Coordinates of C-alpha atoms in Angstrom, one line a residue:
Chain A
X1 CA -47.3 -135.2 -232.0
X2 CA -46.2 -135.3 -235.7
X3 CA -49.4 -134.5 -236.4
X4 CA -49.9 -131.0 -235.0
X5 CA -47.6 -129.1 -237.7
X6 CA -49.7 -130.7 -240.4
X7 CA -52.9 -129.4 -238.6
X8 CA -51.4 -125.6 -237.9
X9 CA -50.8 -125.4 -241.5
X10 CA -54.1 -126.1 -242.3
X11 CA -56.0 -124.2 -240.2
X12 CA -54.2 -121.2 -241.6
X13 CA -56.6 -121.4 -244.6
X14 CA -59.8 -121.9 -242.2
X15 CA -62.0 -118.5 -242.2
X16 CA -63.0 -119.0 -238.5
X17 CA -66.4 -116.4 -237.5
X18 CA -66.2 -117.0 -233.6
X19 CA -69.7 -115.2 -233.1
X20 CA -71.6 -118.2 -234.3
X21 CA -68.3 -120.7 -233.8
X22 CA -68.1 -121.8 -237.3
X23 CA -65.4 -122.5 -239.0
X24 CA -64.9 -122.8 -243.2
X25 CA -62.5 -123.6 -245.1
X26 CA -63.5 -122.6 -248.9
X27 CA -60.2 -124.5 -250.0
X28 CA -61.5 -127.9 -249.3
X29 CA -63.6 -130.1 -251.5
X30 CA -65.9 -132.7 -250.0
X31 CA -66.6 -134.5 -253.3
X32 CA -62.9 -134.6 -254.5
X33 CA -62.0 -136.4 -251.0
X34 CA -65.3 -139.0 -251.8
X35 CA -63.7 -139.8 -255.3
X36 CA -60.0 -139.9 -254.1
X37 CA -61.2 -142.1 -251.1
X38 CA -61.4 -146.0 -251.9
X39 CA -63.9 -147.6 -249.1
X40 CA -66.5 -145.7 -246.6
X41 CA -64.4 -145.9 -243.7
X42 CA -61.8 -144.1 -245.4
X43 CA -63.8 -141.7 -246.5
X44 CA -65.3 -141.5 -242.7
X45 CA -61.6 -141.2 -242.3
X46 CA -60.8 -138.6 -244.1
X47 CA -64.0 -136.3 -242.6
X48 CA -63.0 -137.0 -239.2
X49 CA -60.1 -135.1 -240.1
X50 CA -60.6 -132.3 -242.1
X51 CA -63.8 -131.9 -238.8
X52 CA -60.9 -132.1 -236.3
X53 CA -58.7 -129.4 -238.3
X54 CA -61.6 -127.3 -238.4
X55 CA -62.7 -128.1 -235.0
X56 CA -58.9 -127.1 -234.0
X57 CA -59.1 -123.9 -235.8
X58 CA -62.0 -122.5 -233.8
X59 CA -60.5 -123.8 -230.5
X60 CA -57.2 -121.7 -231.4
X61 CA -59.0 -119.0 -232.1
X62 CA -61.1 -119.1 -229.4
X63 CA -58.0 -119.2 -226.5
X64 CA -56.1 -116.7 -228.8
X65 CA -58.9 -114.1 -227.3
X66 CA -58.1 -112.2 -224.2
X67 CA -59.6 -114.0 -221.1
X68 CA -61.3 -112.4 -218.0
X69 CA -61.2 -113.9 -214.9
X70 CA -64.3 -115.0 -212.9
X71 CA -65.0 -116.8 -209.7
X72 CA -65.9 -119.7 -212.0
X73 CA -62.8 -119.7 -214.8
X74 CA -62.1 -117.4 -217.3
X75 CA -64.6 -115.9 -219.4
X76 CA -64.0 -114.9 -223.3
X77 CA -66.3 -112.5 -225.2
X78 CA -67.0 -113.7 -228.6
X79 CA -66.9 -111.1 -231.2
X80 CA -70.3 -110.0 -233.0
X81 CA -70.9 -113.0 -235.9
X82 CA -69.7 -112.3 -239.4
X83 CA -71.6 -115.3 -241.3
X84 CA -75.3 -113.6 -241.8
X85 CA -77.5 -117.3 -241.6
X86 CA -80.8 -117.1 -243.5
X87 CA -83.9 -116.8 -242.1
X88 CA -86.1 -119.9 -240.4
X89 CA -89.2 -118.9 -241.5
X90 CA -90.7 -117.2 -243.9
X91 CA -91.3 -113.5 -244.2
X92 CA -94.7 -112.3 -242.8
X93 CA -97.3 -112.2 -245.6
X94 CA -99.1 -108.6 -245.6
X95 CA -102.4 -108.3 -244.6
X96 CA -105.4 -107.6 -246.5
X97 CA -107.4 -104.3 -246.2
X98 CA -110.6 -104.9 -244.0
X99 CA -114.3 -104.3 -244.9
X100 CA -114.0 -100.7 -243.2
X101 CA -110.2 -100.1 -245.0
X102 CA -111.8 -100.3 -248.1
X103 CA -114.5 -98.3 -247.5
X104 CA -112.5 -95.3 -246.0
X105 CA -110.3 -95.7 -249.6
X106 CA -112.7 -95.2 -251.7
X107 CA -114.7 -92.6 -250.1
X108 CA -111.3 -91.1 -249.2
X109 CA -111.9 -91.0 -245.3
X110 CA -108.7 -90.7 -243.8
X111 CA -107.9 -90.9 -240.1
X112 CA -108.1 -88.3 -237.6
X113 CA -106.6 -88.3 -234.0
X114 CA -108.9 -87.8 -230.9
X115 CA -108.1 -86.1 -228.3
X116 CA -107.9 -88.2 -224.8
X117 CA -110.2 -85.2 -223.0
X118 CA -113.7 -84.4 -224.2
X119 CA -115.9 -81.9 -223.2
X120 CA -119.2 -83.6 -222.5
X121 CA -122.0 -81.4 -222.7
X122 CA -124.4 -83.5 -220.8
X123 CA -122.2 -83.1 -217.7
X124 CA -120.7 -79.7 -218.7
X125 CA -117.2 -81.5 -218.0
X126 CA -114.3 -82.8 -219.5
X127 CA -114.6 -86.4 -219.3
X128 CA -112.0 -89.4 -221.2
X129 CA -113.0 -90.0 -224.7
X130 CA -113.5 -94.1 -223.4
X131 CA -113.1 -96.0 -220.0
X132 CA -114.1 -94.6 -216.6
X133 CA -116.0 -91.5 -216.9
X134 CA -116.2 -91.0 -220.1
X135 CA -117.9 -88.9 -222.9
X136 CA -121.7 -89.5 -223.4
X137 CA -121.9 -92.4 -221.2
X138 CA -125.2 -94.3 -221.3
X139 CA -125.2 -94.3 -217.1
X140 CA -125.2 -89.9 -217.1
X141 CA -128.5 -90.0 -219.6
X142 CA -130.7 -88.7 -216.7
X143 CA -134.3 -87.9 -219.0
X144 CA -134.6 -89.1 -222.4
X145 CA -137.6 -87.0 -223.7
X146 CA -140.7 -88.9 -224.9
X147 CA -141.0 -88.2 -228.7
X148 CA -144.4 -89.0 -230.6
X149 CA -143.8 -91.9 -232.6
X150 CA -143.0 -93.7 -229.2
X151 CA -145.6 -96.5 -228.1
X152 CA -146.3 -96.1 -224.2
X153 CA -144.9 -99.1 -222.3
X154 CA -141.4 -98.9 -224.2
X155 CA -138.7 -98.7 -222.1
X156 CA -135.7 -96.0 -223.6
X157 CA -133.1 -96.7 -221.5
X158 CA -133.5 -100.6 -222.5
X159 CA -133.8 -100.1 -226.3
X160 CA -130.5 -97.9 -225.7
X161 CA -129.0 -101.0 -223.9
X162 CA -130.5 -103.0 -226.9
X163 CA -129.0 -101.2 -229.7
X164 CA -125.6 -100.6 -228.2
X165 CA -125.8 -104.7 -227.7
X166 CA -126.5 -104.7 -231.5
X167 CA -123.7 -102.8 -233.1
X168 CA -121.3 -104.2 -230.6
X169 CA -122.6 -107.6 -232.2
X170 CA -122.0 -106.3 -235.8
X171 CA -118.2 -105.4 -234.8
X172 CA -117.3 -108.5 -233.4
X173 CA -119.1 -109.8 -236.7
X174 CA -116.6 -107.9 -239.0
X175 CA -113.8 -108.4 -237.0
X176 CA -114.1 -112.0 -237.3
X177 CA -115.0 -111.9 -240.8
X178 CA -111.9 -109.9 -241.7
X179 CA -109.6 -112.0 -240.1
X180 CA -111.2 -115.2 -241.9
X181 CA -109.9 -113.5 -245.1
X182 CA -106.6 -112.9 -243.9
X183 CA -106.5 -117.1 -242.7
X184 CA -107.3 -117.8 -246.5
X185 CA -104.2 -116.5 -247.7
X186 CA -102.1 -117.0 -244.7
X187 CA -101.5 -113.9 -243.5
X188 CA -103.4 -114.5 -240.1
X189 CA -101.5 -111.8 -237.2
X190 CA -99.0 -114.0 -235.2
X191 CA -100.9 -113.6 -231.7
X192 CA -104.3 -115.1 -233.6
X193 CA -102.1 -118.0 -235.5
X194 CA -101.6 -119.6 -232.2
X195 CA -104.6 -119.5 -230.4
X196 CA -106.3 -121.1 -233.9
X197 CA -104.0 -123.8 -233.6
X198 CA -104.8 -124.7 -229.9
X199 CA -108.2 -125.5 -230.7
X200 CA -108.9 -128.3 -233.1
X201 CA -111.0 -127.2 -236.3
X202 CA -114.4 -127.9 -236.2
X203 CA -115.1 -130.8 -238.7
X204 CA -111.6 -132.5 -238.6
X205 CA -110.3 -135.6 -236.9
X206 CA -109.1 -134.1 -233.9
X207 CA -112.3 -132.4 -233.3
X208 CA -114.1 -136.0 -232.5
X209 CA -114.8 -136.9 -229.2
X210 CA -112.7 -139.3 -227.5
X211 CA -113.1 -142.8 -227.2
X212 CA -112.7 -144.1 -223.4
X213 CA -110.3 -146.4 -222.4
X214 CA -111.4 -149.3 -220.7
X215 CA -110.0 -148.6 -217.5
X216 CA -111.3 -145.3 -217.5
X217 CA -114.9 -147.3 -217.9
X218 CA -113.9 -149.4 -215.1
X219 CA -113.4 -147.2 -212.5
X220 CA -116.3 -145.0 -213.4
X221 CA -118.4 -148.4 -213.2
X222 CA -117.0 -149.2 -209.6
X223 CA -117.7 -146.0 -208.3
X224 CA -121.0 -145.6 -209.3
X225 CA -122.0 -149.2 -208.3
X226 CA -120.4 -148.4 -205.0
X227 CA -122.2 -145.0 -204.9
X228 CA -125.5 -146.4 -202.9
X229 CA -126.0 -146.5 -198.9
X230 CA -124.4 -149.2 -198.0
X231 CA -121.7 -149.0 -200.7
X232 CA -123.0 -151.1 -202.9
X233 CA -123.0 -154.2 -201.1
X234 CA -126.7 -155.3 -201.2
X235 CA -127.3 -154.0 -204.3
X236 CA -128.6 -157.1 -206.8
X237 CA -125.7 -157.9 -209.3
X238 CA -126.4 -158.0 -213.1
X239 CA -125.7 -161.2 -215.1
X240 CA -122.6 -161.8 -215.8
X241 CA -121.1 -158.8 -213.8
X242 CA -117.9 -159.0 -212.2
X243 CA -116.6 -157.6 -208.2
X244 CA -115.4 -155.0 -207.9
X245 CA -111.8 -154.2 -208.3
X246 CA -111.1 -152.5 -205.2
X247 CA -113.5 -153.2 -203.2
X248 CA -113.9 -150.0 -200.3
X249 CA -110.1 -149.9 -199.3
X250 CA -107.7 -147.7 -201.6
X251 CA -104.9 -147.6 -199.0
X252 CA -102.5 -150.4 -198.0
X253 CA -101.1 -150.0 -194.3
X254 CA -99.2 -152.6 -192.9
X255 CA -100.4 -154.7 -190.4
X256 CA -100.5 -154.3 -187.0
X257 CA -98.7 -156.8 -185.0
X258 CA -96.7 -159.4 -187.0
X259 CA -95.2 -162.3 -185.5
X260 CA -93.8 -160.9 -181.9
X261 CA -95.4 -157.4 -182.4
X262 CA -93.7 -155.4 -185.1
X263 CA -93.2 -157.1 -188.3
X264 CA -90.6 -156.9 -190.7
X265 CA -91.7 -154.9 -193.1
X266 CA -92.1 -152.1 -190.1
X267 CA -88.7 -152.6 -188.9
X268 CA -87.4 -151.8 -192.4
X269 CA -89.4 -149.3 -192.9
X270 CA -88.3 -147.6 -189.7
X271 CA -84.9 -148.2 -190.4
X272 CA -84.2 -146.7 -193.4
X273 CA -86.2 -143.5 -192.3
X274 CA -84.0 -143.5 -189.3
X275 CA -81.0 -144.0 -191.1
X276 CA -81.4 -141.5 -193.5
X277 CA -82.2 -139.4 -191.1
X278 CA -79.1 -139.5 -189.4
X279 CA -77.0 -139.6 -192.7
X280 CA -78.6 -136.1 -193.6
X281 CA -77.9 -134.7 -189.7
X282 CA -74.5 -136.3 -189.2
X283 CA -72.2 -133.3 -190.2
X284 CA -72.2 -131.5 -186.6
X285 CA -69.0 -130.1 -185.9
X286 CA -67.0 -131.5 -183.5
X287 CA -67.6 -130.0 -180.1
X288 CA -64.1 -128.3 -179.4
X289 CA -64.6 -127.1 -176.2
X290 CA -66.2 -130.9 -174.9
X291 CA -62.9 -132.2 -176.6
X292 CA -60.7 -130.2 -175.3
X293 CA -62.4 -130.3 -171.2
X294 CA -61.8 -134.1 -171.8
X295 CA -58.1 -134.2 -173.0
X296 CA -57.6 -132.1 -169.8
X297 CA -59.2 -134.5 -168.3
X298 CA -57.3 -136.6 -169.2
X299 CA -54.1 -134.9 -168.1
Chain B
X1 CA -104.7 -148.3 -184.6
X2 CA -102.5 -148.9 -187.1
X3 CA -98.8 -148.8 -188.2
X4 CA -97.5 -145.4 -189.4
X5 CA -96.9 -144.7 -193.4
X6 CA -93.7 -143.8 -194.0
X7 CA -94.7 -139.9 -194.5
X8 CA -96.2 -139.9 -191.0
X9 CA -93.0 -141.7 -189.2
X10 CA -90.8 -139.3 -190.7
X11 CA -92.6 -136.3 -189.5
X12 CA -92.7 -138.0 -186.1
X13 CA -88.8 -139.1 -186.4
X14 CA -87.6 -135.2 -187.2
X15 CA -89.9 -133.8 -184.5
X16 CA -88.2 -136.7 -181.9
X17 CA -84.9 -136.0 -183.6
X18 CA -85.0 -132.5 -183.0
X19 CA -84.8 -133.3 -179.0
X20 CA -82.7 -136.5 -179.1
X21 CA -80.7 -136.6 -181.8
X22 CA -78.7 -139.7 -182.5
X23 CA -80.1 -140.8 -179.1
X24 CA -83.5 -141.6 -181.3
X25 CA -81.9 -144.6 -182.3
X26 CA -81.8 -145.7 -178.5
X27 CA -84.9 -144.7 -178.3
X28 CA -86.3 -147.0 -181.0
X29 CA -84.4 -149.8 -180.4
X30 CA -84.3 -150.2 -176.6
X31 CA -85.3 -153.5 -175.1
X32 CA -88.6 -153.0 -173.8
X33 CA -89.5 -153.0 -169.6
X34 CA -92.8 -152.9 -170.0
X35 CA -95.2 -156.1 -170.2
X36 CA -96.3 -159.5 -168.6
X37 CA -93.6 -161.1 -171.3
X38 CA -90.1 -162.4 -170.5
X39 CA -89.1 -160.3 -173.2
X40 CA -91.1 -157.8 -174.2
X41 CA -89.6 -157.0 -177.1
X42 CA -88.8 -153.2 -178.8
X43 CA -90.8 -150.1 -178.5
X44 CA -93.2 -148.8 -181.4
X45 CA -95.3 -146.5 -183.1
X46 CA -98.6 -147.0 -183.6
X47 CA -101.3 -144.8 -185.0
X48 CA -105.4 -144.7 -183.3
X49 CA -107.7 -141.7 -184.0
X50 CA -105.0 -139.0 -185.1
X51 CA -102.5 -139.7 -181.8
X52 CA -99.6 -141.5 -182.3
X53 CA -98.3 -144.0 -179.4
X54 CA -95.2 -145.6 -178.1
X55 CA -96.0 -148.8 -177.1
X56 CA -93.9 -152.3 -176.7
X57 CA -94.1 -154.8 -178.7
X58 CA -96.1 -157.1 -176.0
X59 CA -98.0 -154.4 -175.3
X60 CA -99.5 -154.2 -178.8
X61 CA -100.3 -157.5 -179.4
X62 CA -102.6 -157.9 -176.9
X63 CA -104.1 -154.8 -177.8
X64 CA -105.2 -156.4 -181.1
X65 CA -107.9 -158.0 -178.6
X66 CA -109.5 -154.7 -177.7
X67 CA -112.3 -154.0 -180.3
X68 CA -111.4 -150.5 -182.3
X69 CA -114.2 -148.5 -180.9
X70 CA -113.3 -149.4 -177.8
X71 CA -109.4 -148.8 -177.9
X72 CA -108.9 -145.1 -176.2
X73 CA -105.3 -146.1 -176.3
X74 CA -101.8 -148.2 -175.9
X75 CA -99.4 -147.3 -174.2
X76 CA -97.9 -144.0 -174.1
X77 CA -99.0 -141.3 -176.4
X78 CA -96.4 -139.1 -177.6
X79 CA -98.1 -136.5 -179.9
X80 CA -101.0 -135.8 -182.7
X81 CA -101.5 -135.4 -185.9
X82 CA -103.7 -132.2 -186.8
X83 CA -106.6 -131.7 -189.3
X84 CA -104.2 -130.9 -191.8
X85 CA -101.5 -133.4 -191.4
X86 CA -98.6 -131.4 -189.5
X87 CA -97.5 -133.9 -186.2
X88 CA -97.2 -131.8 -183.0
X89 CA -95.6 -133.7 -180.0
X90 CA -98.1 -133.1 -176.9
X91 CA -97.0 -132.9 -172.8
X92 CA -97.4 -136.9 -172.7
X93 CA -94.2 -137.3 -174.5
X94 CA -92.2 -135.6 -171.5
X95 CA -91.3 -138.5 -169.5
X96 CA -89.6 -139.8 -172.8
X97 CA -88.2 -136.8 -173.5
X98 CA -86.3 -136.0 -170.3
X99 CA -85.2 -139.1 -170.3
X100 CA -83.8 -139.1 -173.9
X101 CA -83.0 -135.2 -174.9
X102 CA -79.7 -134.2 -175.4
X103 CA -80.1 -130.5 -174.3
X104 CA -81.9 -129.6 -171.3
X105 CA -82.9 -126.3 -169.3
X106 CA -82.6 -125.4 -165.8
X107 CA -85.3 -122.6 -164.5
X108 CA -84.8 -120.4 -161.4
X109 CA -87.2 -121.5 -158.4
X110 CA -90.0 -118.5 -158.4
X111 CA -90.1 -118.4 -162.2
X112 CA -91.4 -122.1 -162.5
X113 CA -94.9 -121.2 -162.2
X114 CA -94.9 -118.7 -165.2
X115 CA -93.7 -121.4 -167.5
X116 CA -96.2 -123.8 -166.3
X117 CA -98.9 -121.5 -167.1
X118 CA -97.9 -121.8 -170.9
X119 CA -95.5 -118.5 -171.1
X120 CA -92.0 -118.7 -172.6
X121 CA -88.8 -118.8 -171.1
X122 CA -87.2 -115.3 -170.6
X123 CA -83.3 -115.2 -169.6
X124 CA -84.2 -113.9 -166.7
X125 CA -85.9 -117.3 -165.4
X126 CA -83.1 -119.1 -167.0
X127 CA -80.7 -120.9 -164.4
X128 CA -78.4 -123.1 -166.6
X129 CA -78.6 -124.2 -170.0
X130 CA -76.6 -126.9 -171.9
X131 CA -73.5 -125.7 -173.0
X132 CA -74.0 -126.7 -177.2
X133 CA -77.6 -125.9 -177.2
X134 CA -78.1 -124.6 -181.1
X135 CA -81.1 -122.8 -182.2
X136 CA -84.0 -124.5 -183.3
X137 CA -82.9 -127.7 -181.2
X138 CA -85.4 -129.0 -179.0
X139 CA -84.8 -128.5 -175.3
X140 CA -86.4 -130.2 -172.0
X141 CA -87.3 -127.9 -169.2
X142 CA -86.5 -129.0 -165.5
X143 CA -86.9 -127.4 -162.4
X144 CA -83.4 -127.1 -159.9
X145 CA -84.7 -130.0 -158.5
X146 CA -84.2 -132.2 -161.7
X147 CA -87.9 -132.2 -162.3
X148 CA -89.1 -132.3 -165.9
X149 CA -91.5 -129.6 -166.6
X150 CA -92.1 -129.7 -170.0
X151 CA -90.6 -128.6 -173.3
X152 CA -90.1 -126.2 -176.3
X153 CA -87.5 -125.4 -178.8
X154 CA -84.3 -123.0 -178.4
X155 CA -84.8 -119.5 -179.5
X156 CA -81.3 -118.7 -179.3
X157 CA -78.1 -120.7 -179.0
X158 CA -76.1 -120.8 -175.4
X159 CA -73.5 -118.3 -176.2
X160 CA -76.3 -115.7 -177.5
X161 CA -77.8 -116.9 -174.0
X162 CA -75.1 -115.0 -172.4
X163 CA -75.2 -111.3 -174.7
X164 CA -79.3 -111.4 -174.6
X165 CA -81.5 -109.0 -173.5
X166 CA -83.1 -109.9 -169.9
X167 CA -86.5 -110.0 -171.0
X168 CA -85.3 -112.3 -174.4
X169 CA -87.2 -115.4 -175.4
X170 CA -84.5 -118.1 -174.8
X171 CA -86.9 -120.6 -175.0
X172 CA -90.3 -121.1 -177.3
X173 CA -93.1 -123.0 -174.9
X174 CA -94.5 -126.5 -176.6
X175 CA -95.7 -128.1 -173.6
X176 CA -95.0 -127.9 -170.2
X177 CA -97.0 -130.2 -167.0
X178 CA -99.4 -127.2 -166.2
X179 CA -101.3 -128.4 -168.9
X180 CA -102.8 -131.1 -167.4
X181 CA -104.9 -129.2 -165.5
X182 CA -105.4 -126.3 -168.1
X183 CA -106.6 -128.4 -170.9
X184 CA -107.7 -131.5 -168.9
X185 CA -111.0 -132.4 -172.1
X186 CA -108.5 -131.9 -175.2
X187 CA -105.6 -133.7 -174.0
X188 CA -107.9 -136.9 -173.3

């Protein structure tokens, strides 16, 4: 082709980045080519080509690489990408301090590391800070000593239970208060931003309940009106109300003897079943040694 | 009694298949010989309480006359459909069977009476076997005298026949005649 000197000189000037298979050619200017071009499908032209030189470029470059072979064809591996693309979203917001954060700031409570064994002194063992068997478990509290501003009747092992109950309340309080600020500026943690999304808002459109379709009416109304003894059938029928749709039978068979004995339908129906299964066993190898006892056979 | 859906006649087609192979075609589309008609017509399938039955054409018009409570059956039942669907062919099938299969085995004389008592075929009852049997294909059991006995499907092909252990399944049991009298209530 004439054409394929014009297009190896151009791609010389083409910066190719094969990790993302891009090609660019800083060189080139769109608008002048709009100006210089008199109609739209010149111009239309004129991109087709300057995309096929490109195009070319990246394909030249691409089978200039070494190849290794595979059972399937020869595999290339593209370099690491030059061209650094920007980012799809945007960068995570930071989040604000919680309730307790700014509490610990001000009073200048820093953190401290616990240990992951505990000596428990109830037990006179060391026990796991949390989980099984752990530290001051409410289960090991054999006695809890009777003190004098208890009334009799009070049960201490159930106001325990009670008050644990309570503060386990008040976290799960603050937790969700904390993370309600962070949703007012938009810096919810990715693993919440989802699971707020799956449910719809309370107060919004998607919250309403849905309508029924009319067929979804229908069928309930059939069932229900066929939902007596005898299946509805001696039940007194409203003004105005129609039959039932399908009334009792929900499976078509077909019949049993048609015409002679087996209709048409059947025959069909058996038919293709057979034939298809055939077509799917058909491949058995011919039978060398039956072949071969015949064609001496033969002789 | 009613026609078979199409999933049910193609579980019954690759259970027959499995025995005849392209024979089922000869199977299905046979003339008929049984019947008052002239011409009885073709053989088929029909569906009453979970068995399925092979019946002529003739045969099942005039069975249309029988009230459905009544019908026990027409003519002969080739297998059943269990509580869960699956299509198991039962000892009724066997004169069909030996007549149609492709492969067929041949027991020694004394070890009849263990396969007619429900056991598996070892190679050591085994007398002759068909000469392309595959595994997995479905295989008729006869007697040296030619007599059908029942049933079951190759464990091993007939060249692995020849290298296999004496006391090797060759052949998984299905049916076999014995049952008749072993499980006389179920299989009526």
């Amino acid at each position: 082709m004439a054409e394929v000197p014009a297009l190896v000189a151009a791609a010389s000037s083409c910066e190719v980045d094969l990790g993302n298979l891009i090609a660019y050619d800083p060189s080139y200017h769109v608008a002048a080519a709009a100006a210089a071009a008199a109609s739209r499908e010149e111009l239309r032209q004129e991109c087709l080509r300057k995309g096929t030189e490109l195009a070319q470029a990246v394909a030249d470059a691409l089978f200039a690489l070494p190849p290794s072979e595979d059972g399937d064809g020869p595999i290339v591996h593209l370099p690491p990408p030059t061209v650094r693309l920007p980012r799809e979203k945007h960068l995570p917001k930071p989040k604000p301090p919680t309730k307790w954060e700014l509490f610990a700031k001000a009073k200048g409570i820093t953190k401290r590391k616990k240990n992951k064994r505990e000596w428990d002194e109830q037990t006179q063992s060391w026990k796991r800070t949390y989980g099984y068997d752990r530290v001051n478990d409410d289960k090991d509290i054999a006695i809890v000593e009777a003190k004098l501003t208890d009334e009799p009747g009070v049960d201490p092992f159930a106001q325990r239970r009670d008050e644990k109950k309570k503060r386990v309340e008040k976290q799960e309080k603050n937790r969700l208060e904390n993370l309600k600020k962070a949703a007012k500026i938009g810096a919810l943690p990715s693993h919440i931003q989802l699971a707020a999304k799956a449910l719809p808002i309370k107060g919004t459109k998607a919250d309403l309940p849905k309508k029924s379709r009319k067929e979804d009416l229908e069928s309930v109304v059939g069932m229900a009106s066929s939902a007596t003894a005898s299946g509805g059938k001696f039940d007194e029928k409203l003004l105005g109300e129609k039959p039932p749709k399908h009334p009792g039978k929900h499976r078509k068979f077909l019949p049993v003897a048609e015409g002679k004995g087996m209709g048409s339908l059947e025959k069909q129906q058996n038919d293709k079943i057979l034939n298809s299964l055939l077509a799917r066993n058909s491949d058995e190898p011919l039978d060398v040694g039956k072949a071969s006892f015949r064609i001496q056979l033969l002789k | 009694m009613r026609p078979l859906d199409e999933k049910e006649t193609t579980q019954v087609f690759e259970k027959l298949f499995k025995f005849t192979g392209p024979n089922l075609k000869h199977l299905l589309e046979r003339p008929a010989v049984e019947g008052p008609d002239a011409e009885p017509g073709r053989y088929c399938l029909r569906l009453n309480r979970n068995r399925v039955y092979y019946a002529s054409e003739a045969l099942v018009r005039r069975a249309t006359a029988v009230s459905r409570p009544r019908l026990a059956g027409v003519g002969t039942p080739i297998g059943k459909f269990t509580h869960h669907g699956a299509f198991h062919l039962t000892v009724h099938a066997l004169d069909l069977l030996a007549a149609h299969a492709r492969r067929r085995v041949w027991l020694k004389p004394d070890t009849e009476r263990s396969f007619l008592f429900g056991n598996s075929v070892p190679k050591s009852s085994l007398a002759r076997i068909t000469e392309n049997t595959k595994v997995g294909d479905g295989v008729v059991v006869m007697s040296m005298a030619d007599v059908p006995l029942g049933f079951g499907i190759a464990a091993r092909s007939a060249q692995d026949c020849r290298k296999a252990d004496t006391n090797a399944v060759v052949v998984l049991h299905q049916a076999d005649a014995g049952e008749y009298l072993r499980k006389e209530e179920e299989l009526m």
